C-alpha angles and dihedrals in degrees: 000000000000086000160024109222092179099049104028100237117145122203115257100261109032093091090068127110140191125209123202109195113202121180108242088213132015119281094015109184102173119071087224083070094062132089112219119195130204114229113179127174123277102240090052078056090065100048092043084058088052097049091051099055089054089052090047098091082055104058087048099049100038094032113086121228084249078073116084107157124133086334120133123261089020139089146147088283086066093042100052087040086059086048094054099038081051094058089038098059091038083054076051100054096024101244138146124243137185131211129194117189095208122204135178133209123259076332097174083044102050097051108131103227101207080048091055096045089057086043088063102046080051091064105041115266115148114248097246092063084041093050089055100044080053107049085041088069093035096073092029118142144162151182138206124242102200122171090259084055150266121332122219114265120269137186125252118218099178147038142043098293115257117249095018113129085216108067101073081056092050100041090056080054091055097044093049086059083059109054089042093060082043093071088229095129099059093026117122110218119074131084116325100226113175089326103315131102124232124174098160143054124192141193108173102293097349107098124187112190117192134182142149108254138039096243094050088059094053089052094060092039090063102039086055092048093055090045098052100049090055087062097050098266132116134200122255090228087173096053109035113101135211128209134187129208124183143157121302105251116208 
């Protein structure tokens, strides 16, 4: 086995990762214009789908229905379709409404692992899946295969690992953590929907905020910002976008 799930001991090897780098245009100079792909062994793929079926019942219990990310039954068609629906009815009722497309910055490379690991016991996860996530990154390591060879192992101290199909598990986890210490949930600005209010929309690290004024969206602007450089995140201001929608006048 490639694990034990009980007593947390994972099988010499399966830490191991193999990246693949290919240039995204021709003569590419800059590392930001490559491509790198995750290969990991095939046994550590069957413990890892094991692992995320027991960590399944989590992300349905801790994740909110505004995240959509790598969820069943939801995708980026739901979540544009709520959009939509959203400017439709503020046309309605004649209201303005502000969007903000929110991205972070080398966002899967930049999470703090002992931070993840607190993040988990804070949802929830019981200490022996914890243990052997843990002890998984722990003994991580890579190399590069470049088209001039294979570089010598080394070892990754942070970030969600790369062609696991975990991290994008994880990572909702962590950015979860996020919003709740942003105050988004029981904040009162936002959209008022059947009695409910939403100001924000997810779909894994894509984050859409929307509110009604100008000075609201400021507000949870700042408060994310704080949040997520305590856990190690920046903002993308360069590449974060803002949209206004308002009534049809004649």
């Amino acid at each position: 086995m490639p694990a034990n799930l009980e007593n947390s001991a994972v099988a010499t090897g399966l830490e191991k990762v193999r990246f693949h780098s290919n240039p995204k245009e021709r003569q590419a100079k800059e590392c930001s214009n490559y491509c790198t792909i995750g290969l990991i062994s095939h046994a550590s793929k069957v413990m890892l789908k094991i692992l995320q079926a027991r960590l399944q019942q989590y992300v349905n219990h801790e994740l909110p229905d505004v995240q959509a990310g790598f969820r069943k039954g939801r995708g980026t068609r739901d979540q544009i379709a709520n959009i939509h629906w959203i400017m439709e009815k503020a046309r309605e009722f004649q209201k303005n409404i502000y969007f903000c497309f929110i991205d972070c910055a080398k966002i899967f490379d930049c999470v703090d692992h002992n931070k993840l690991w607190k993040i988990l016991k804070e949802m929830g996860i019981p200490d022996h899946l914890t243990c052997l996530l843990r002890n998984l990154y722990a003994g991580q390591e890579a190399t590069v295969r470049t088209g001039h060879g294979t570089t010598n192992w080394f070892q990754i101290g942070k970030g969600v690992r790369q062609g696991c199909i975990l991290s994008l598990c994880l990572f909702n986890f962590y950015a979860e953590y996020i919003m709740r210490n942003s105050g988004l949930e029981e904040a009162e600005t936002g959209i008022k929907i059947a009695r409910r209010n939403v100001n924000n929309l997810r779909y894994a690290d894509d984050t859409t905020l929307m509110v009604e004024s100008e000075e609201e969206l400021k507000s949870l602007l700042m408060k994310l910002k704080e949040e997520s450089e305590k856990v190690g995140l920046k903002l993308s201001i360069q590449k974060m976008k803002i949209m206004a929608s308002g009534p049809i006048t004649s």
